mmCIF file of C-alpha atoms in Angstrom:
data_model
loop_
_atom_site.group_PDB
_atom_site.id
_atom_site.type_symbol
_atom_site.label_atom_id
_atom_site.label_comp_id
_atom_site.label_asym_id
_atom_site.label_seq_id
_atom_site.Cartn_x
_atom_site.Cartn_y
_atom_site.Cartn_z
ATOM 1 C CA UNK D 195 0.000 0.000 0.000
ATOM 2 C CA UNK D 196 0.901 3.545 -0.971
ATOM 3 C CA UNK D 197 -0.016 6.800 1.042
ATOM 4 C CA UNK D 198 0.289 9.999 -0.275
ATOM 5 C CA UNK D 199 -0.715 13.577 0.307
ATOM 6 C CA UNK D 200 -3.496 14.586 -2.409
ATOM 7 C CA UNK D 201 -3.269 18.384 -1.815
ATOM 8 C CA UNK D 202 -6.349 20.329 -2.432
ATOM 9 C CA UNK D 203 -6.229 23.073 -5.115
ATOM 10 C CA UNK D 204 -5.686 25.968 -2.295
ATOM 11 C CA UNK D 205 -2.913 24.727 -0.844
ATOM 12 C CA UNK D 206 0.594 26.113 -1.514
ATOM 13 C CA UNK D 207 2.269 23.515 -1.557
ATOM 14 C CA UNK D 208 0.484 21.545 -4.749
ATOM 15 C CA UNK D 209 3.375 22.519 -6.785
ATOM 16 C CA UNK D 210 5.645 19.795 -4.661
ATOM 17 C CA UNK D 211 4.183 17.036 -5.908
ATOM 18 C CA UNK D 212 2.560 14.033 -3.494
ATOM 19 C CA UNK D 213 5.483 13.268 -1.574
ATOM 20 C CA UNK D 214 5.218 16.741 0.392
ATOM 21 C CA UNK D 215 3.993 15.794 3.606
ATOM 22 C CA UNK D 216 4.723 19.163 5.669
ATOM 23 C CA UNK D 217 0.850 20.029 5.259
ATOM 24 C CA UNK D 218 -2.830 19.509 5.878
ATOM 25 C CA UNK D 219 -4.023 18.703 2.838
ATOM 26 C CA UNK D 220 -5.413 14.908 3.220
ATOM 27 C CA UNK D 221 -3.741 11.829 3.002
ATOM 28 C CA UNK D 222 -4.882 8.767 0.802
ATOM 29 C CA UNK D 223 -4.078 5.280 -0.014
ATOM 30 C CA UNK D 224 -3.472 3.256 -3.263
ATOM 31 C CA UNK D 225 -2.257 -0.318 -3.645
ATOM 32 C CA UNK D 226 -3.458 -3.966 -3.038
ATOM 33 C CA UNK D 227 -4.979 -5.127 -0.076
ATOM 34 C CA UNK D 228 -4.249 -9.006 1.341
ATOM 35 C CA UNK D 229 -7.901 -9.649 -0.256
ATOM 36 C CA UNK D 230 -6.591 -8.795 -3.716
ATOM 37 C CA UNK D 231 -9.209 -5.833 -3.834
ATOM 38 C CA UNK D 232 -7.561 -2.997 -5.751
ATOM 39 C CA UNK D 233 -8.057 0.555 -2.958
ATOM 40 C CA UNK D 234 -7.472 3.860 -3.744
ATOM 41 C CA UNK D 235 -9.196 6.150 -0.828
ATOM 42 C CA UNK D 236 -9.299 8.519 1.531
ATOM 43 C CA UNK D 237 -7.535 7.273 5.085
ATOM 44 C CA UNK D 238 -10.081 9.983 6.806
ATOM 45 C CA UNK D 239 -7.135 11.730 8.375
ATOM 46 C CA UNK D 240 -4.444 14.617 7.728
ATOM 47 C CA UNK D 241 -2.104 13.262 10.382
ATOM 48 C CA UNK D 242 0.970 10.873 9.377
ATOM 49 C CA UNK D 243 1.100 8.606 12.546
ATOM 50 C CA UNK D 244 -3.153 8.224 12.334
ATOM 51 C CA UNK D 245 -2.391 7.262 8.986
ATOM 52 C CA UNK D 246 0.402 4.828 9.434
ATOM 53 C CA UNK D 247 -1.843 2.913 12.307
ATOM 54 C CA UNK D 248 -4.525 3.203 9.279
ATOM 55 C CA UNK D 249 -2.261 1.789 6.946
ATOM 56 C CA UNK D 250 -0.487 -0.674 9.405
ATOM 57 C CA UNK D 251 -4.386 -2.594 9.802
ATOM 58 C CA UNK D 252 -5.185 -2.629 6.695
ATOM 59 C CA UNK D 253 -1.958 -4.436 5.372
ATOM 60 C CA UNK D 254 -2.920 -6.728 8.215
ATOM 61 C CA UNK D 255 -6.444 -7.717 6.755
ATOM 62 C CA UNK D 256 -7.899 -5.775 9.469
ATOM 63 C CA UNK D 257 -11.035 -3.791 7.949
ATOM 64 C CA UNK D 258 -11.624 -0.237 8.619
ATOM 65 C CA UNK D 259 -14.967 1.180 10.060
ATOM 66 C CA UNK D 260 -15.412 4.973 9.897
ATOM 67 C CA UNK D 261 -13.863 5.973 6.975
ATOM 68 C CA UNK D 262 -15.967 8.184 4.630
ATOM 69 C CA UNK D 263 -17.136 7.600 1.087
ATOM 70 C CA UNK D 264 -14.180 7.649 -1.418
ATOM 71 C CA UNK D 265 -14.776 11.455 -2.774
ATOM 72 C CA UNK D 266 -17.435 12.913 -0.890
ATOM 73 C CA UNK D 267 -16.967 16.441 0.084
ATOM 74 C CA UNK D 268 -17.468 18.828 2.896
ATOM 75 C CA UNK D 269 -19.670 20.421 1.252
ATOM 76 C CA UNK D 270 -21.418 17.586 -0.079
ATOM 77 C CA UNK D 271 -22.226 16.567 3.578
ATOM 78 C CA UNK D 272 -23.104 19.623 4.663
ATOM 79 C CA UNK D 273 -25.907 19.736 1.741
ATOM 80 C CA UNK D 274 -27.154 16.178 2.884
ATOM 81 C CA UNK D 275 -27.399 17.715 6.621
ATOM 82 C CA UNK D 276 -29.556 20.401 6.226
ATOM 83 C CA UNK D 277 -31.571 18.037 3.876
ATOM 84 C CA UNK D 278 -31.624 15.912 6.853
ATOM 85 C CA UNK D 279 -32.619 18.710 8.616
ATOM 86 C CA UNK D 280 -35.516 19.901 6.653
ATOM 87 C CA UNK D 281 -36.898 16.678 6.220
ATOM 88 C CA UNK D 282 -37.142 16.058 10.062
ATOM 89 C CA UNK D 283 -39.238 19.467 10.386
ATOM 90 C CA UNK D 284 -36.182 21.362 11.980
ATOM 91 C CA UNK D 285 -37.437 25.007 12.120
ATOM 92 C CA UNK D 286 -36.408 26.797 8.775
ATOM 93 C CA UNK D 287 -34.762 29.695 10.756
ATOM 94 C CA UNK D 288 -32.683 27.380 12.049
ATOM 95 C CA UNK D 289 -31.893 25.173 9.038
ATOM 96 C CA UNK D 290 -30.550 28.947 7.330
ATOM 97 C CA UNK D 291 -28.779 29.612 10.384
ATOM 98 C CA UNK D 292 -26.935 26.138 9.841
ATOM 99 C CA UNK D 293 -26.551 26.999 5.968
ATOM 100 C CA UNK D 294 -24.858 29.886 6.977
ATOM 101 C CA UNK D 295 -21.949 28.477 9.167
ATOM 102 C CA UNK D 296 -21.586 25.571 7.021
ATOM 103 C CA UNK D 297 -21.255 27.276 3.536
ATOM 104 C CA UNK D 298 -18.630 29.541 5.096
ATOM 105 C CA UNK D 299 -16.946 26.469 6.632
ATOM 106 C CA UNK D 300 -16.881 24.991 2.809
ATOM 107 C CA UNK D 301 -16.084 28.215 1.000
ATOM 108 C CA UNK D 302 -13.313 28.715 4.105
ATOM 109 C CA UNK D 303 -11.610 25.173 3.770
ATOM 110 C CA UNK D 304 -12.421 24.794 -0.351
ATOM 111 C CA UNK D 305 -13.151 21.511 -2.326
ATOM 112 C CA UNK D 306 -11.597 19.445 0.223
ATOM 113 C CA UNK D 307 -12.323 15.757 1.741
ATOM 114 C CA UNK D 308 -14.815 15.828 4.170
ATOM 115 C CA UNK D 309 -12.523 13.034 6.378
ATOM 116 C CA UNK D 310 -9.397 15.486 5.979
ATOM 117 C CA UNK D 311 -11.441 18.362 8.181
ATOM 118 C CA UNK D 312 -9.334 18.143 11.463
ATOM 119 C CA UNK D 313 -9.466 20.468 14.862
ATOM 120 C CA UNK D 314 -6.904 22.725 13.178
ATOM 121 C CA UNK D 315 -8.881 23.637 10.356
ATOM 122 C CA UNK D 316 -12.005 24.233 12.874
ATOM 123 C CA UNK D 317 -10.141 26.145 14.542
ATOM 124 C CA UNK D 318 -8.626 28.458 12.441
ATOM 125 C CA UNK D 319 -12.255 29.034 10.502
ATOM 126 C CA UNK D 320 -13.333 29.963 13.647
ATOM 127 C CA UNK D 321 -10.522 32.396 14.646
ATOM 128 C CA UNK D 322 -11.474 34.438 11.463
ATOM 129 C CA UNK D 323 -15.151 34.345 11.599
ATOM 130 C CA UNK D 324 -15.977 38.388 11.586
ATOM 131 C CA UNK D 325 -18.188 40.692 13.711
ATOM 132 C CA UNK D 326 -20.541 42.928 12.399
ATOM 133 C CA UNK D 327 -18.335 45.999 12.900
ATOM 134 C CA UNK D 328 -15.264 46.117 9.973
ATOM 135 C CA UNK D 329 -12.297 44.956 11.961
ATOM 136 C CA UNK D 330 -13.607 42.994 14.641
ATOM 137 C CA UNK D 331 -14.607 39.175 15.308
ATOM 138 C CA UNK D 332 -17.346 37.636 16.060
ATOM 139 C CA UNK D 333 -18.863 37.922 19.622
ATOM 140 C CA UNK D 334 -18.296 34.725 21.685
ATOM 141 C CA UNK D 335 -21.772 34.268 22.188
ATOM 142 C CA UNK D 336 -21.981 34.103 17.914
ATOM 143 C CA UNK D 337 -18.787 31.742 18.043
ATOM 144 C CA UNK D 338 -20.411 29.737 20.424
ATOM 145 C CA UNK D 339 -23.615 29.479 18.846
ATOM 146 C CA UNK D 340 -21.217 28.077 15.447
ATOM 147 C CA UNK D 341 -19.413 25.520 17.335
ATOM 148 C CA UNK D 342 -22.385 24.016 18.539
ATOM 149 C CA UNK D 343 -23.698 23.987 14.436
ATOM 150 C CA UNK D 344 -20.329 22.236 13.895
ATOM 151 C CA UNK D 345 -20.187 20.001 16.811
ATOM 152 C CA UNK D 346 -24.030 18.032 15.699
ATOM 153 C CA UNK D 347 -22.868 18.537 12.212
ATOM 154 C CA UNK D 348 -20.181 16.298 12.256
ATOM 155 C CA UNK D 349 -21.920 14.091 15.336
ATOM 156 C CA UNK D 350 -24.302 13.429 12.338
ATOM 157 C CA UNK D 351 -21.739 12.541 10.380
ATOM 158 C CA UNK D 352 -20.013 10.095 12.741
ATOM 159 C CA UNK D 353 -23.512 8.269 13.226
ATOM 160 C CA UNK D 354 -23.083 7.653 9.153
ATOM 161 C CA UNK D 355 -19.478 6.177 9.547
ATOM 162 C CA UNK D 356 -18.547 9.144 7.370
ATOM 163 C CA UNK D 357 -15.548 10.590 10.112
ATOM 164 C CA UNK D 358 -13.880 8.770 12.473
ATOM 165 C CA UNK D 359 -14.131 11.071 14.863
ATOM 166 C CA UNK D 360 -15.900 14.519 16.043
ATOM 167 C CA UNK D 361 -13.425 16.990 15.418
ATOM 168 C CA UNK D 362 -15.676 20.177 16.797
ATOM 169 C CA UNK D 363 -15.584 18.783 20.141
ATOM 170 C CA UNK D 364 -12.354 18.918 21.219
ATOM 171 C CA UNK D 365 -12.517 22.862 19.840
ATOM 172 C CA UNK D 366 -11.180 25.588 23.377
ATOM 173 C CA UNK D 367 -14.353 27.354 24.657
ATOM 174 C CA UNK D 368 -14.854 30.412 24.147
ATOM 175 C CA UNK D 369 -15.192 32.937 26.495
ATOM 176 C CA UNK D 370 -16.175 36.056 27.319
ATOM 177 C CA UNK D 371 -19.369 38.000 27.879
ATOM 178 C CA UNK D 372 -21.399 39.302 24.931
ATOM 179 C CA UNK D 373 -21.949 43.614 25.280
ATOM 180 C CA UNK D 374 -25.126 43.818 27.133
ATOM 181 C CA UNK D 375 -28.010 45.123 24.668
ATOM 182 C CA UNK D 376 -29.181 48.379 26.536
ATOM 183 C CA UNK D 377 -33.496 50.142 25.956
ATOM 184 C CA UNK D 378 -33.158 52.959 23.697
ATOM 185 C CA UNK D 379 -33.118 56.047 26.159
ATOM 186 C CA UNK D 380 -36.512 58.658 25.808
ATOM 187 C CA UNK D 381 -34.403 60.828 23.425
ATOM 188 C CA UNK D 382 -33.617 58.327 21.205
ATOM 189 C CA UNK D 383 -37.519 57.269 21.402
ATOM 190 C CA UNK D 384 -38.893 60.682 20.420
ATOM 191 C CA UNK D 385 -36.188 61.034 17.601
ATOM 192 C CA UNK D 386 -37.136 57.554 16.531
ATOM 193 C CA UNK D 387 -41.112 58.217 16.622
ATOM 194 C CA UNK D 388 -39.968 61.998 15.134
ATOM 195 C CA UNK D 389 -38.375 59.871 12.433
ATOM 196 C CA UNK D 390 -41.347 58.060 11.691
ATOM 197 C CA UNK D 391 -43.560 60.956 11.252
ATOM 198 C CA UNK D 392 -40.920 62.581 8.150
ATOM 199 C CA UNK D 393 -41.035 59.454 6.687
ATOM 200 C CA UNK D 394 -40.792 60.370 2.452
ATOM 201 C CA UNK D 395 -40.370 64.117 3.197
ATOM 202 C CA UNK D 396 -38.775 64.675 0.127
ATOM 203 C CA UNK D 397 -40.393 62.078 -2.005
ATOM 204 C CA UNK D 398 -43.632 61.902 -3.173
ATOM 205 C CA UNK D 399 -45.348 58.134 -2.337
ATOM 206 C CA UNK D 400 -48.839 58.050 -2.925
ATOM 207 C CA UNK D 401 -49.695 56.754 0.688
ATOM 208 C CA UNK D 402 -47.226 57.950 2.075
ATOM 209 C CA UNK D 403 -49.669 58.521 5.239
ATOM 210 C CA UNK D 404 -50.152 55.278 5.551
ATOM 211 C CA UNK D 405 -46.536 54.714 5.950
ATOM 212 C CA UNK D 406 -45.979 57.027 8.533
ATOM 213 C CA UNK D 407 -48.385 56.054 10.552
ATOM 214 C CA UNK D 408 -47.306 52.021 10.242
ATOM 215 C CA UNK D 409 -43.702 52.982 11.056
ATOM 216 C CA UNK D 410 -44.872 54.792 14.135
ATOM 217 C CA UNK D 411 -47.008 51.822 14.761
ATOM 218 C CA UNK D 412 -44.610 49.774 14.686
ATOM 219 C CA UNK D 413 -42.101 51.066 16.471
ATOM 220 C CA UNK D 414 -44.729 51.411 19.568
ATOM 221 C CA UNK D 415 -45.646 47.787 18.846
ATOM 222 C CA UNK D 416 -41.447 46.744 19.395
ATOM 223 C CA UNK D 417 -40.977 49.355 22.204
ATOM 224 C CA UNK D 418 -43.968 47.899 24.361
ATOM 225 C CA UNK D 419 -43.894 44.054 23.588
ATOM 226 C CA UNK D 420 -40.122 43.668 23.520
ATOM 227 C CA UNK D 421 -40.747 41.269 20.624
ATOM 228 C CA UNK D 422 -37.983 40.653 17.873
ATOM 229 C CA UNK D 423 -38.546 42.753 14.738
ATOM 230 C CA UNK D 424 -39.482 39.087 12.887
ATOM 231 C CA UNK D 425 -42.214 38.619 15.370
ATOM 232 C CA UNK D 426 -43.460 42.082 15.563
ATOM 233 C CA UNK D 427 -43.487 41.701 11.408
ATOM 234 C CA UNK D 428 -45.773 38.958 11.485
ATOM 235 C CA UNK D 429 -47.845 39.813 14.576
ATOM 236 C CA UNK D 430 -51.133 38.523 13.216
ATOM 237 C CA UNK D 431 -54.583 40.758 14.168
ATOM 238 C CA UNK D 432 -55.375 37.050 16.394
ATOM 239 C CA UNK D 433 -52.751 37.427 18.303
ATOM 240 C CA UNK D 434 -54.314 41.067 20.357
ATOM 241 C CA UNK D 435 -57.203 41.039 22.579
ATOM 242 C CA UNK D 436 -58.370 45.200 22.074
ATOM 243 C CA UNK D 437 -60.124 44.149 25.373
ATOM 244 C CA UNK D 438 -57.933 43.312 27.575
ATOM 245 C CA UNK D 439 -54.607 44.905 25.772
ATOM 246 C CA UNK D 440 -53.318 41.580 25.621
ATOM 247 C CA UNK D 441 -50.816 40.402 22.597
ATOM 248 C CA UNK D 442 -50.302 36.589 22.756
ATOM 249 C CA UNK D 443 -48.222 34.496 20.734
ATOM 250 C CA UNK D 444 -45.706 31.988 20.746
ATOM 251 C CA UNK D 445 -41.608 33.184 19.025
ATOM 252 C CA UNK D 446 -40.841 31.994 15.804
ATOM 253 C CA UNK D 447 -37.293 31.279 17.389
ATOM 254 C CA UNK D 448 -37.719 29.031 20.236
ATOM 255 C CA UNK D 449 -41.831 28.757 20.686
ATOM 256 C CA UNK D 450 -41.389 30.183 23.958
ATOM 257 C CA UNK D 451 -45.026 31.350 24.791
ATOM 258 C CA UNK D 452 -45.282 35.598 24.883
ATOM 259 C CA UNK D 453 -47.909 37.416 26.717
ATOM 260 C CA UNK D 454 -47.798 41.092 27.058
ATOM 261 C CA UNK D 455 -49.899 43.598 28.248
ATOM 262 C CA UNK D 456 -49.556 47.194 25.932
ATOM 263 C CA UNK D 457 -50.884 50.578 26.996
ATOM 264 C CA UNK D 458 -54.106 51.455 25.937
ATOM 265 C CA UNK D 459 -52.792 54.200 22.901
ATOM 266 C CA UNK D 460 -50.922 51.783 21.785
ATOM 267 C CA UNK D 461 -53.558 49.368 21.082
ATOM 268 C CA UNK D 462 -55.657 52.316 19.637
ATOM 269 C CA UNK D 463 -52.314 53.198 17.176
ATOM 270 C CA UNK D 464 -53.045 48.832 16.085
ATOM 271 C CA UNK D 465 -56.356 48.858 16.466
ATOM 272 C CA UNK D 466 -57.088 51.663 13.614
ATOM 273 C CA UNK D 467 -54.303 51.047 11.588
ATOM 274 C CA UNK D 468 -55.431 50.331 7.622
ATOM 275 C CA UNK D 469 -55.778 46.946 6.590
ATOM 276 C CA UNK D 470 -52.665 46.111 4.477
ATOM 277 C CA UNK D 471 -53.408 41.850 4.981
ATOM 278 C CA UNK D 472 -56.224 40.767 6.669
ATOM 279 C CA UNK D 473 -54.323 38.461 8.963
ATOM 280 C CA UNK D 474 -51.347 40.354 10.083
ATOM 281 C CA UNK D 475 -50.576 44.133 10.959
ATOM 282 C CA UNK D 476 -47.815 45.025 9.185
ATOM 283 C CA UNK D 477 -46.925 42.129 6.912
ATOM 284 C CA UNK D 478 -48.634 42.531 3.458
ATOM 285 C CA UNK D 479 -47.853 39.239 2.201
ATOM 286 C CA UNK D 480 -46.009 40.911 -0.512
ATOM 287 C CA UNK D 481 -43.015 39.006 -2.116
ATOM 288 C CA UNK D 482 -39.749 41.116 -1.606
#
């Protein structure tokens, strides 16, 4: 049996031909097993001495659980996972929130073996993940949350045999507290509300009334629920009592259960809002 280093088109070392060994790029396999049965694979593994106990069974007869598919791809998984995913009903907010790490995980590491994804690699796509502000990185809470997407990502691929191993989990913690998110002050609340009521100023929409008075609508609405814009966008008309002041409904993020009492102008500022959709208050079921 022959190993060999089968560098992937981004790494700088392609140029030195397979016998380079100095990098991460995967290793594979050709040759004859004791069988007779011809093999030219993936060993599942970027490091030399994993590969040479690979190697060392298989020359013995010994077969090999765990190794993935000949050829499949990082990204290939990943597409079959959030398949997975949406055929098991996972919530579709969450299924793009998974699309999202593990698309940059695939564009990050390029067209390479899916078995050949060590902690390195993890950990140096996470050490460049960036923060919303130019020059920062992301919060720990947001790396967090994308170690977790990793670490059932490739637990789903070790229940298929695909990996030999989770590489996500043996990924440092993070740590470090995320920036509290502080209420927008009474200044910024009349400037906001002030805002709402110069809404096209200088243009000339043809309900543009109607516009004002949503955004300031809607800006109450967020202000006195502490809903998240998403929920506040689909508040359906079901979901107030104009009795009681009552808004009930249950997050599109988690499910929790909401139930919030709103001051009685407020309800008034819903209650004679025009009808945009008759099921919802500010969604218009228009395509965007």
């Amino acid at each position: 049996l022959h190993p060999y280093r089968r560098h992937t088109r981004d790494c700088p070392h392609a140029g030195k031909g397979q016998g380079y060994s100095l990098c991460g790029c995967p290793i594979w396999v050709y040759g004859e097993l004791p069988s007779g049965e011809r093999i030219r694979r993936s060993l599942g593994t970027c490091d030399r001495s994993i590969a040479a106990e690979i190697l060392r069974r298989l020359e013995s007869g010994k077969a090999i659980e765990g190794l993935a598919p000949a050829g499949i791809s990082l990204a290939t998984a990943a597409a079959q996972y959030l398949d997975d995913c949406r055929a098991r009903g996972v919530r579709p907010t969450s299924v793009a929130r998974y699309q999202t790490v593990l698309d940059a995980l695939a564009k990050f590491a390029g067209p390479i073996a899916l078995a050949a994804v060590d902690v390195p690699l993890l950990a140096r796509f996470r050490n460049q993940r960036k923060g919303r502000k130019e020059g920062t990185l992301a919060a720990p809470a947001t790396q967090r949350q994308e170690t977790t997407v990793m670490v059932t990502f490739f637990k789903w691929c070790l229940a298929r045999k695909w990996v030999q191993e989770n590489p996500a989990v043996a990924l440092a913690p993070v740590r470090g507290e995320a920036e509290p998110t502080l209420p927008f002050t009474d200044d910024e609340v009349r400037r906001l509300l002030a805002a709402a009521a110069r809404f096209g100023i200088n243009q000339h929409y043809p309900r543009v009334g109607y516009y004002r008075q949503r955004a300031r609508a809607f800006i109450l609405t967020l202000l006195y629920t502490g809903l998240r814009i998403s929920d506040a966008v689909m508040l359906r008309r079901a979901n107030v009592d104009f009795t009681s002041r009552h808004v009930s409904l249950r997050t599109s993020k988690t499910g929790t259960a909401v139930k919030v009492q709103i001051p009685e102008y407020v309800a008034r500022e819903l209650d004679v809002l025009p009808v945009a959709h008759e099921d919802y208050f500010f969604h218009t079921g228009a395509a965007w």
